[in-house]
Tab-separated table of C-alpha atoms and ligand atoms in Angstrom:
chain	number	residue	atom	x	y	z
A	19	UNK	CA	-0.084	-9.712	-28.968
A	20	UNK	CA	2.010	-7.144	-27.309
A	21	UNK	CA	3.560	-7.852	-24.004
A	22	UNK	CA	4.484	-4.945	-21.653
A	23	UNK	CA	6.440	-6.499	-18.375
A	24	UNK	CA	8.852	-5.117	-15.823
A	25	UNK	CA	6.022	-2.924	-14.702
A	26	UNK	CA	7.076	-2.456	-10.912
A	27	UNK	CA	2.987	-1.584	-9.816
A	28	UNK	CA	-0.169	-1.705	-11.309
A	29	UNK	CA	-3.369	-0.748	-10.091
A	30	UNK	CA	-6.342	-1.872	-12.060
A	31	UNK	CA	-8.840	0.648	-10.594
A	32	UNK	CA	-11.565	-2.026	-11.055
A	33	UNK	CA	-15.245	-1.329	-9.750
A	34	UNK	CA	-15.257	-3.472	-6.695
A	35	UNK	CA	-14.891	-2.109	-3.167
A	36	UNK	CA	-14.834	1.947	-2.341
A	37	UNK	CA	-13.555	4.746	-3.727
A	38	UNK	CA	-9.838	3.755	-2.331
A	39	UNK	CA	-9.895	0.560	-3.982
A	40	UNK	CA	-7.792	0.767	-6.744
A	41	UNK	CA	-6.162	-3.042	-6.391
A	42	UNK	CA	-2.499	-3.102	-7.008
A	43	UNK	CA	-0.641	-5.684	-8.520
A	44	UNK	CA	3.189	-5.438	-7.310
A	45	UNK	CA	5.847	-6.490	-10.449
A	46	UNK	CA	3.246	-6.904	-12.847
A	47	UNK	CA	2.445	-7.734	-16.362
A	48	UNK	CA	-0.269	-6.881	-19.344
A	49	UNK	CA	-1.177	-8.026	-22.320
A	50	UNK	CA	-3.218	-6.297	-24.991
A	51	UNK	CA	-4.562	-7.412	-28.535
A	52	UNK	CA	-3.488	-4.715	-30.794
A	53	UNK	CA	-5.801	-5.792	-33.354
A	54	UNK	CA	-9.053	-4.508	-31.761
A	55	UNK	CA	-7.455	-3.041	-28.802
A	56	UNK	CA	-8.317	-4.356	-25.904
A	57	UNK	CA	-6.761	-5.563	-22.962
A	58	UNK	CA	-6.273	-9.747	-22.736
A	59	UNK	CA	-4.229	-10.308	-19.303
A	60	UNK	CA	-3.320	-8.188	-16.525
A	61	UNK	CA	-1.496	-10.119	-13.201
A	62	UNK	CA	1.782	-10.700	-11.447
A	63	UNK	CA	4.593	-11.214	-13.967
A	64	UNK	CA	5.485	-14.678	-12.804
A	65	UNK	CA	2.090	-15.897	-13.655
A	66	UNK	CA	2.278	-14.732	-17.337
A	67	UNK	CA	0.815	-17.257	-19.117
A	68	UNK	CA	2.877	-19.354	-21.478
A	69	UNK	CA	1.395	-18.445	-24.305
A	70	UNK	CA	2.029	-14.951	-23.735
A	71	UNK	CA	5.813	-15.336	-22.009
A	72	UNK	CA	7.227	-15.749	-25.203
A	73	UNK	CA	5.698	-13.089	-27.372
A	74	UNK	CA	7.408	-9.937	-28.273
A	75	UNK	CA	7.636	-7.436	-24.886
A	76	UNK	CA	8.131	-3.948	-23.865
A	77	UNK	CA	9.527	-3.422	-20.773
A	78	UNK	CA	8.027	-0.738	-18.541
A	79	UNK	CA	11.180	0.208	-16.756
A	80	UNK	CA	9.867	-0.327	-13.181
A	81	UNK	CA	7.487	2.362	-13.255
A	82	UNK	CA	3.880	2.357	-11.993
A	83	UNK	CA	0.952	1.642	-14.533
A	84	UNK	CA	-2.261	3.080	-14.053
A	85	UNK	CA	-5.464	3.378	-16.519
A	86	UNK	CA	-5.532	6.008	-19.107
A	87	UNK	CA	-6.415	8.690	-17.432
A	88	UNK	CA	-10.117	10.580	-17.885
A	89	UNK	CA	-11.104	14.043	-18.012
A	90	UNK	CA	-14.342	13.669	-17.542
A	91	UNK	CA	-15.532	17.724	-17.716
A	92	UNK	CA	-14.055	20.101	-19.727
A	93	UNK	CA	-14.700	23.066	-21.846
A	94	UNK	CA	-11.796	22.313	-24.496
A	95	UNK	CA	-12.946	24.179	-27.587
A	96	UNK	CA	-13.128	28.506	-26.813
A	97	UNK	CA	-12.123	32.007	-28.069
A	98	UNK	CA	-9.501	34.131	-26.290
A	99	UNK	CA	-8.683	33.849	-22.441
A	100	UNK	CA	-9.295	36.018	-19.482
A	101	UNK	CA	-6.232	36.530	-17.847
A	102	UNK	CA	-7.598	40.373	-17.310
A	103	UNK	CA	-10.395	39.050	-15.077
A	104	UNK	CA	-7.949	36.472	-13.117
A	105	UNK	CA	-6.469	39.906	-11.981
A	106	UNK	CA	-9.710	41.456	-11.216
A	107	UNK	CA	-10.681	38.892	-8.814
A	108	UNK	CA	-7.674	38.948	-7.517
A	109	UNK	CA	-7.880	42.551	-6.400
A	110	UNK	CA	-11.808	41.711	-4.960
A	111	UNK	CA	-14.309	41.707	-7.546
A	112	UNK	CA	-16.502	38.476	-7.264
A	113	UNK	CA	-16.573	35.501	-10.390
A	114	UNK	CA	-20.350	37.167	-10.076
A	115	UNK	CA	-19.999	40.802	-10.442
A	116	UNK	CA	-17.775	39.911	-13.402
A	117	UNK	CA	-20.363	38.094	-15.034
A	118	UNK	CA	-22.805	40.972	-14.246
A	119	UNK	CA	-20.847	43.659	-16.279
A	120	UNK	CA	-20.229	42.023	-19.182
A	121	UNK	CA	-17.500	39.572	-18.397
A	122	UNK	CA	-17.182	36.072	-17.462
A	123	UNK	CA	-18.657	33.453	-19.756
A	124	UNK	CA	-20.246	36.192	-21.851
A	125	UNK	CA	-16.871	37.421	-23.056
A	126	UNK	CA	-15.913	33.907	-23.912
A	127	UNK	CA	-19.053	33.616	-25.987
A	128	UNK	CA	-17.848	36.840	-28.117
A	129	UNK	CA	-14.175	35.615	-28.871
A	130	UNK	CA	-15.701	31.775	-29.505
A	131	UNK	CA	-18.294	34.013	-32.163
A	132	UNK	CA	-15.659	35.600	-33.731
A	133	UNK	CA	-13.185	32.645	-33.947
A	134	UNK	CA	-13.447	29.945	-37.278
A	135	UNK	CA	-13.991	26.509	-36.902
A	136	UNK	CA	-10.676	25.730	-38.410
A	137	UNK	CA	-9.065	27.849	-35.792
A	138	UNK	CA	-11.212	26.197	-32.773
A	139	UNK	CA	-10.130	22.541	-33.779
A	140	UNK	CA	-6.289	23.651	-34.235
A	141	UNK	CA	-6.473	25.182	-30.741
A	142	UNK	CA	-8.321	22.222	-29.065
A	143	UNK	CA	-5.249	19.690	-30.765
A	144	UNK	CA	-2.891	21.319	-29.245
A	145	UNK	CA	-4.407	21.590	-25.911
A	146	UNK	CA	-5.338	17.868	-26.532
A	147	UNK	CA	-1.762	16.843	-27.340
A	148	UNK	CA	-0.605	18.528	-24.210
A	149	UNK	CA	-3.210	16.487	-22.246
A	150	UNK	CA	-2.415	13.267	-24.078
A	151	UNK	CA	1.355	13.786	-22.998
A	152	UNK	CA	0.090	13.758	-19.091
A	153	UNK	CA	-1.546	10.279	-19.409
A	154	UNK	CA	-4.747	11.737	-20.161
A	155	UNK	CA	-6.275	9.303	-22.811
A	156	UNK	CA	-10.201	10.131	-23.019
A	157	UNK	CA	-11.614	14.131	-22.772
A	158	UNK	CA	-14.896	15.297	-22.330
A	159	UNK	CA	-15.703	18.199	-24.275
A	160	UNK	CA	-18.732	20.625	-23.635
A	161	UNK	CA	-20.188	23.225	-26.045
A	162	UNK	CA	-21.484	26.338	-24.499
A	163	UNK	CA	-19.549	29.414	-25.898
A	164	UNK	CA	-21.649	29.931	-28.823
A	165	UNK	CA	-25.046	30.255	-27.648
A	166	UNK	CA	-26.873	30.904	-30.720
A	167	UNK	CA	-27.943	27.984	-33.305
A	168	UNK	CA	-24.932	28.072	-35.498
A	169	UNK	CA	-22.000	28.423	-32.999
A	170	UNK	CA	-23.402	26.257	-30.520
A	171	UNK	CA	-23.243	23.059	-34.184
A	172	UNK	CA	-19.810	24.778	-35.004
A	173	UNK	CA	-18.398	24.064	-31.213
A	174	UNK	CA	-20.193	20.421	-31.657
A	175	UNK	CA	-18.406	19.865	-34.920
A	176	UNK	CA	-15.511	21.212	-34.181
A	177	UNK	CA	-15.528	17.906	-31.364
A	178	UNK	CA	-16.814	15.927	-33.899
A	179	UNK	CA	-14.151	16.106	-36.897
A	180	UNK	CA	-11.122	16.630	-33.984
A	181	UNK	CA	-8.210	14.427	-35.220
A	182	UNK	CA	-6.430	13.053	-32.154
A	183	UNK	CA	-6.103	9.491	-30.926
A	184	UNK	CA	-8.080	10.845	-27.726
A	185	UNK	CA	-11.082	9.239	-27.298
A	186	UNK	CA	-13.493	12.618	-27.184
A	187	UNK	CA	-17.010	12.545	-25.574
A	188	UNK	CA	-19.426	15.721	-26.338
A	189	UNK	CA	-21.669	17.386	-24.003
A	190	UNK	CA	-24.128	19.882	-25.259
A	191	UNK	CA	-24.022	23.084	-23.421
A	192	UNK	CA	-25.956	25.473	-24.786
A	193	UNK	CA	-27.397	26.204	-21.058
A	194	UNK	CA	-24.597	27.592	-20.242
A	195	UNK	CA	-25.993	31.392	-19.547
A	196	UNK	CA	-28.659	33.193	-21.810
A	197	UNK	CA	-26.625	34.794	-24.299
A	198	UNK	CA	-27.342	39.042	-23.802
A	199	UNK	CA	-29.587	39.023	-26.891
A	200	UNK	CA	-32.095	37.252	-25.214
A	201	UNK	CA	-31.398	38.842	-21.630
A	202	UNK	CA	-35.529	40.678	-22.312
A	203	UNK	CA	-36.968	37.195	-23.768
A	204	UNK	CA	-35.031	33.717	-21.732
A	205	UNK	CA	-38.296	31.396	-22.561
A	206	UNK	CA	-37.569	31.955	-26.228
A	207	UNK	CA	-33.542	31.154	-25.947
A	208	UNK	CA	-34.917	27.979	-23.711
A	209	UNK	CA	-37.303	26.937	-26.454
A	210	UNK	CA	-34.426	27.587	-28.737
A	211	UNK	CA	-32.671	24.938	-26.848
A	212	UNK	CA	-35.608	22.145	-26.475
A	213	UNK	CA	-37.256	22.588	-29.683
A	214	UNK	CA	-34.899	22.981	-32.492
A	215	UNK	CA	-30.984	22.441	-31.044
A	216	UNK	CA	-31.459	19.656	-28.941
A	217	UNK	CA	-33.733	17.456	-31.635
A	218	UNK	CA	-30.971	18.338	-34.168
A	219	UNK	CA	-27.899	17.691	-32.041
A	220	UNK	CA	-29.273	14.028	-31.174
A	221	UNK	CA	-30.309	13.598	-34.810
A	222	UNK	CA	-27.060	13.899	-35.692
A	223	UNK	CA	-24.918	12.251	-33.175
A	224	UNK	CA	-23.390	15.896	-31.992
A	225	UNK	CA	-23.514	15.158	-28.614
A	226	UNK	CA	-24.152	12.085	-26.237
A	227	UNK	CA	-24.858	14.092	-22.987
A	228	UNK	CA	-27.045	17.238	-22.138
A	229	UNK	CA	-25.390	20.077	-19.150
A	230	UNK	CA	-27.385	23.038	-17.644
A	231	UNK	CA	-25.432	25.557	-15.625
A	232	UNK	CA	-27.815	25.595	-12.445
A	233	UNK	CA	-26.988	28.804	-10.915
A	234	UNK	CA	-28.225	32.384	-10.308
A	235	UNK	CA	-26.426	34.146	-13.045
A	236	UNK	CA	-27.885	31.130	-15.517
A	237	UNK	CA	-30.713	29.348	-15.034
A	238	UNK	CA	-33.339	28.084	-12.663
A	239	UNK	CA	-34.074	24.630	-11.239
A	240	UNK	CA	-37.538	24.666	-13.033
A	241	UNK	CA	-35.654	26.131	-16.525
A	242	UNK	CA	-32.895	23.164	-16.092
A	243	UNK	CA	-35.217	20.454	-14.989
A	244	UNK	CA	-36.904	21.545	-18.535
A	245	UNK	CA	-34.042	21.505	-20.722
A	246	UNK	CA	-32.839	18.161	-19.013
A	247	UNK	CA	-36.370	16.682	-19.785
A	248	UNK	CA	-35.823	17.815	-23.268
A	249	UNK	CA	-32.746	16.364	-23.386
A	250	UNK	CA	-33.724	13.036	-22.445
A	251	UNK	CA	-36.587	12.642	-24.688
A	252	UNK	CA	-34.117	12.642	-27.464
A	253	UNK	CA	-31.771	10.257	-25.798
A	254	UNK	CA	-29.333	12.664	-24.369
A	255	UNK	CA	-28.460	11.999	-21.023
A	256	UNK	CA	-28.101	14.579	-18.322
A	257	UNK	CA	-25.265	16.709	-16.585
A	258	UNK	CA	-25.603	19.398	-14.223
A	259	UNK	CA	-22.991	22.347	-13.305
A	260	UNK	CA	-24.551	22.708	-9.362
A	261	UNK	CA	-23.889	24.405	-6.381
A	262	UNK	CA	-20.767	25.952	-7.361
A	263	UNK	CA	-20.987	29.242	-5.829
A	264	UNK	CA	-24.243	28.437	-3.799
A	265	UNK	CA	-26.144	25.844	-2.638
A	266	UNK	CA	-28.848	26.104	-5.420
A	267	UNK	CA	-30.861	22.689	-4.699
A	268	UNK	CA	-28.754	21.490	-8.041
A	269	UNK	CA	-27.714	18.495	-6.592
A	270	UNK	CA	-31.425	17.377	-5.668
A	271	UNK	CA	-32.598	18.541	-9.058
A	272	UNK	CA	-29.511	15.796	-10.404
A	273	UNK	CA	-30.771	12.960	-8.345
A	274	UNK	CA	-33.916	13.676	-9.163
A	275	UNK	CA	-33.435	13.675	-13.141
A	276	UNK	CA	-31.401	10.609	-12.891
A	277	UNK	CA	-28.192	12.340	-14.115
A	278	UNK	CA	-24.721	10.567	-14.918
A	279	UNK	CA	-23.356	13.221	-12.981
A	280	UNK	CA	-23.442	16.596	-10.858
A	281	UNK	CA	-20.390	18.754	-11.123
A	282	UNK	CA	-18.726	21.029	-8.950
A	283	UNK	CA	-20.935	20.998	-5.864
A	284	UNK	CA	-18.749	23.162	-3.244
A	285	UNK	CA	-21.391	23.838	-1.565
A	286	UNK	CA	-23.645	21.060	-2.028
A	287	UNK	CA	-25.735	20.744	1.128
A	288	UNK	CA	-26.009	17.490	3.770
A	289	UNK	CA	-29.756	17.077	2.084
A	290	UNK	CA	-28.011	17.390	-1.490
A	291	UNK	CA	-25.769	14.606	-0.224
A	292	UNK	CA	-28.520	12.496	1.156
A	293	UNK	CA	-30.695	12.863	-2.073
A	294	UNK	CA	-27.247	11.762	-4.477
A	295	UNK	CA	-26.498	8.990	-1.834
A	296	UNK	CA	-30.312	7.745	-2.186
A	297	UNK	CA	-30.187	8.055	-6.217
A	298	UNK	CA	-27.211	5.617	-5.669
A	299	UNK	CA	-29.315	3.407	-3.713
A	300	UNK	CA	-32.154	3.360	-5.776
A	301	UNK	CA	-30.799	3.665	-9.163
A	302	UNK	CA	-27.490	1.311	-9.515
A	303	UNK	CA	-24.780	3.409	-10.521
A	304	UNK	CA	-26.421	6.480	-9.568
A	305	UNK	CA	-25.047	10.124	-9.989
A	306	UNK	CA	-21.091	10.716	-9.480
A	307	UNK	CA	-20.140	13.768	-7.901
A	308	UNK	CA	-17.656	15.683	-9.801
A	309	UNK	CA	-14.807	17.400	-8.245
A	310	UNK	CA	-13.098	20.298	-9.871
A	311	UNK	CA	-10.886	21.271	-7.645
A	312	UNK	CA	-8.709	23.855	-9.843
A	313	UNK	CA	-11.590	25.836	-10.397
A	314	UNK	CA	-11.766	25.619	-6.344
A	315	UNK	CA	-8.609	27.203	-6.371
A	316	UNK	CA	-8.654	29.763	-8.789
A	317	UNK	CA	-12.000	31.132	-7.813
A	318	UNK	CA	-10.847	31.054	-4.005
A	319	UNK	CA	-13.559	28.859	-2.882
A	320	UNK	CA	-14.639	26.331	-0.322
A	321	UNK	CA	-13.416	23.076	-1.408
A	322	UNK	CA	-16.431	20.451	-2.391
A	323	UNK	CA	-16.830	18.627	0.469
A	324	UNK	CA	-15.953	15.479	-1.057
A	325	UNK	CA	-15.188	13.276	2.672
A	326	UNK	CA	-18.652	13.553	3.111
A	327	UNK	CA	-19.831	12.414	-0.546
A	328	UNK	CA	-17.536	9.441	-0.505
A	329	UNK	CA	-18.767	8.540	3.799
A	330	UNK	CA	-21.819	8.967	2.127
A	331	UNK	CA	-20.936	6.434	-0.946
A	332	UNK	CA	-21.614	8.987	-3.483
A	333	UNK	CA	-18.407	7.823	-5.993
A	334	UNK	CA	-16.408	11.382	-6.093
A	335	UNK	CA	-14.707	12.100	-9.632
A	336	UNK	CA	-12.032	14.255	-9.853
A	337	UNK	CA	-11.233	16.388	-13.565
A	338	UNK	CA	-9.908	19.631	-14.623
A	339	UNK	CA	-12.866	21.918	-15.605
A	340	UNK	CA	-10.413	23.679	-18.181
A	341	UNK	CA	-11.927	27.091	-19.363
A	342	UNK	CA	-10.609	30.202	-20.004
A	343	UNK	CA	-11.950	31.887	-16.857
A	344	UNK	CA	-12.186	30.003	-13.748
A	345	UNK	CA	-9.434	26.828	-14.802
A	346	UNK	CA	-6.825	28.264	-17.405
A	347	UNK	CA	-5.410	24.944	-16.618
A	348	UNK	CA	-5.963	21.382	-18.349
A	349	UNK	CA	-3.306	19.501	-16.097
A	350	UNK	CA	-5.801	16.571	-14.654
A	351	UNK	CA	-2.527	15.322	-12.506
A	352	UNK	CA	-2.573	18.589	-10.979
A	353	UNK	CA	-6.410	18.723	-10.185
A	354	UNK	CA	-5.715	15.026	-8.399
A	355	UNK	CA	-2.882	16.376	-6.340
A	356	UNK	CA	-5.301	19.054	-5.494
A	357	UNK	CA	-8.348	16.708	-4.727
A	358	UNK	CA	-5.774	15.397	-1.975
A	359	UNK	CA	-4.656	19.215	-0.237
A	360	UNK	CA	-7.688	20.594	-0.848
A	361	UNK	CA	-11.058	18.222	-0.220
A	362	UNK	CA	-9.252	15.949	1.794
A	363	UNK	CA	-8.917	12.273	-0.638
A	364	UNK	CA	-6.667	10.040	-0.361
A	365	UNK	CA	-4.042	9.657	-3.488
A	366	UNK	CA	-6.163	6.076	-4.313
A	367	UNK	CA	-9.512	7.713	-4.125
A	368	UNK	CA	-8.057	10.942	-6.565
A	369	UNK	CA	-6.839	8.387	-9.156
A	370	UNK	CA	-10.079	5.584	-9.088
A	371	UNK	CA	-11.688	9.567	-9.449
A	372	UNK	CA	-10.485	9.855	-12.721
A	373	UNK	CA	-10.246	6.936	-14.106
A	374	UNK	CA	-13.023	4.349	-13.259
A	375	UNK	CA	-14.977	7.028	-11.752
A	376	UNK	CA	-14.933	9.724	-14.026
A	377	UNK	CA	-15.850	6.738	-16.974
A	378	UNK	CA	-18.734	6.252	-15.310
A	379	UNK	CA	-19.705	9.831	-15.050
A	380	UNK	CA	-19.431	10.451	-18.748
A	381	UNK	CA	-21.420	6.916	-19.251
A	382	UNK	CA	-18.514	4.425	-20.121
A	383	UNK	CA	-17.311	2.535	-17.513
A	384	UNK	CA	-18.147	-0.702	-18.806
A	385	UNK	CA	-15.043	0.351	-22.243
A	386	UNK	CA	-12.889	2.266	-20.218
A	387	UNK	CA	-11.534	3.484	-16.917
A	388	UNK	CA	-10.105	0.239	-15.540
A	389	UNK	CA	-7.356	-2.375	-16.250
A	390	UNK	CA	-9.393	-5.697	-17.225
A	391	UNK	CA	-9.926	-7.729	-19.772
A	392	UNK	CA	-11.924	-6.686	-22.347
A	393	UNK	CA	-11.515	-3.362	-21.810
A	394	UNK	CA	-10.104	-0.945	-24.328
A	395	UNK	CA	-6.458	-0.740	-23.815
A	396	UNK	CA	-5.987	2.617	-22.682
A	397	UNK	CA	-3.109	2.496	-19.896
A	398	UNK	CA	-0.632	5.163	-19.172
A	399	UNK	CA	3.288	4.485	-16.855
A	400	UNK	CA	4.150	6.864	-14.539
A	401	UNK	CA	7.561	7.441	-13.504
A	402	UNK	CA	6.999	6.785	-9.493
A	403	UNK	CA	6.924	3.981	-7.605
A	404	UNK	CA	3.431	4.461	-6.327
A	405	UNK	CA	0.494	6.511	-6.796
A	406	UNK	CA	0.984	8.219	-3.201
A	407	UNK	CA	4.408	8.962	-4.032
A	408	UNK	CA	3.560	10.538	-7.613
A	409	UNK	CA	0.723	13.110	-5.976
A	410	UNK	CA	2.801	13.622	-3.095
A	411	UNK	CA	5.881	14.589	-5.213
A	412	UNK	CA	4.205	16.944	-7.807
A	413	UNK	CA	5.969	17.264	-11.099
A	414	UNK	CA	5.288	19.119	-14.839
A	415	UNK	CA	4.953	15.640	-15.878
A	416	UNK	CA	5.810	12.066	-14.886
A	417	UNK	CA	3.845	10.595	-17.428
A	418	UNK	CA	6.658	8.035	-19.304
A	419	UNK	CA	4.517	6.236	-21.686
A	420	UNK	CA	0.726	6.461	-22.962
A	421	UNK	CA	-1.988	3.898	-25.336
A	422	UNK	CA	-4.801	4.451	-26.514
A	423	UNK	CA	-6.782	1.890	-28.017
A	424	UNK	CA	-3.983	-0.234	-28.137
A	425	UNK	CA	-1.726	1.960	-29.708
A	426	UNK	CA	1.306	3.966	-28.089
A	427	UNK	CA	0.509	7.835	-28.469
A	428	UNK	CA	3.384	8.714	-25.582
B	504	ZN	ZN1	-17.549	23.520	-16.212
């Protein structure tokens, strides 16, 4: 059983206590089974048990160790990029009059069309290998650029038959926006989605989760609440994209589906909050908020008001929302130094945001997202003494070391 020691902190990120509880463990020391790849020990080097002591070791150096970290909402798999409309907005068209003309998503959905599978999955490895190299050990990956029956499967299988150590969660999309060809006729494109992809998808294992962009530009509570329905009645649990660019009652409609989680949410409102913090009450683990803060940033927004989620005890996740349009960017160590500038969290409450936190908002917090035993052993080291000092001092990468499963990948 490997043996890595000489770690200077840990911090387990288990479940118990608030969002800034990530429990660190100064000079530390864990032990893994490599054979099914879990995690056996984790404590304070000295009290290594003997058993262990004398077993083969890797020596972390010093550095900090932290769970593999989770992207728990991204759009990895897509056509083209849309640097052109970065500049657009920057010179004072809206993300909305964009998507009115022609642009946005909808331009996306043409250059995913046009693109081969073959040349999807290449793309997504590389971004994935990128991500892997950060500490990033599990992605969530969300259809949604193909929007008719057969790119919507080819996005799906593109996840599916991705070769990476990455542990890869799918999230059917195809409520992203009504694709133009059914701009004159949305019912149909929503029965397209209930009726025929959504049976299929969960028949064959394409997807575990079920997202509905609730917004003007895309659909209505009463369309969403549908297609979530749907969803569910075919064991697909639910996601929402809400109140990104308005408050659109999206967080209600989450608590009120039972979702895993709602995403985005900058401008969630206080009864928004109160309905998520009551779904908590009520429902056990209840709905995580998910923060995307580069999106925030690129788009120019208001930040999500995540101080009040977390007063409120809504647990706040924190992941990249990489997409060619409004976060070109997949660096989740980047999107945690902005949870801290931007909505105001505290370094701990970033990382337990994308680790234990964002595991449970993609429905696996009881396999991944902290360091205990049993769990799989997905841990990256960091090269900083602690995890203030490594989103404080922002760097291209301080990621030394990465497992997944067990297995070094870093
Ligand atoms: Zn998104």
């Amino acid at each position: 059983m490997p043996v890595l020691k000489n770690v200077g902190l840990a911090v387990t990120c288990a479940a118990a206590g608030g969002q800034d509880a990530i429990h660190p463990i100064r000079r530390a020391a864990l032990v893994w089974n490599s054979d099914d790849g879990r995690i056996v020990w984790i404590g304070e080097e000295h009290a290594l048990p003997a058993a262990y002591a004398s077993m083969p070791h890797e020596d972390a150096g010093g550095r900090l160790l932290i769970p593999g970290l989770i992207d728990c909402h991204t759009h990895l798999a897509f056509g083209g990029w849309r640097a052109d409309e970065f500049e657009r907005r920057l010179r004072g068209e809206s993300y909305l009059d964009i998507a009115r003309a022609g642009g946005g998503i909808a331009s996306t959905v043409r250059a995913t069309r046009a693109a081969t599978a073959e040349a999807l999955a290449a793309r997504a490895r590389t971004t994935l290998d990128a991500m892997m190299r950060l500490g990033v050990t599990t992605v969530e990956c969300k259809s949604g650029y193909g929007l008719d029956r057969d790119n919507e499967l080819k996005l799906l299988e593109v996840y599916r038959d991705l070769e990476t150590p990455v542990r890869i969660v799918s999230t059917f999309l195809g409520a992203h926006v009504v694709p133009a060809e059914y701009r004159e006729r949305r019912q149909d494109y929503i029965a397209l989605l209930c009726d025929d992809l959504i049976p299929e998808i969960a028949r064959r294992g394409l997807a575990s989760f079920c997202d509905v962009f609730v917004e003007d530009t895309a659909f209505s509570i009463a369309e969403a609440r549908a297609i979530l329905r749907a969803g569910q009645a075919h064991g697909l649990r639910s996601k929402l994209h809400a109140d990104q660019l308005h408050d659109g009652g999206g967080a209600a409609l989450a608590a009120e589906v039972g979702a895993v989680s709602a995403d985005h949410l900058e401008h969630v409102s206080d009864d928004g909050i109160a309905r998520l913090r009551d779904a908590g009450a009520s429902a056990g683990a209840g709905v995580v908020a998910v923060s995307l803060p580069i999106a925030t940033l690129y788009l120019q927004a208001p930040p999500m008001p995540a101080r009040h989620l977390i007063e409120a005890g809504v647990p706040v996740a924190v992941a990249t929302d990489f997409n060619p349009g409004s976060a070109p960017s997949y660096h989740l160590p980047l999107a945690l130094t902005l949870a801290c500038t931007m909505q105001r969290m505290t370094p701990s409450e970033a990382l337990k945001g994308a680790t234990l936190y964002a595991a449970r908002a993609i429905g696996l917090d009881q396999e991944i997202g902290s360091l205990e035993p049993g769990k799989s052993a997905d841990f990256a080291l960091i090269d900083a003494a602690d995890v203030t000092t490594w989103l404080y001092h922002f760097q291209p990468n301080a990621c030394a070391a990465a497992w997944i499963r067990g297995q070094r990948v870093v």
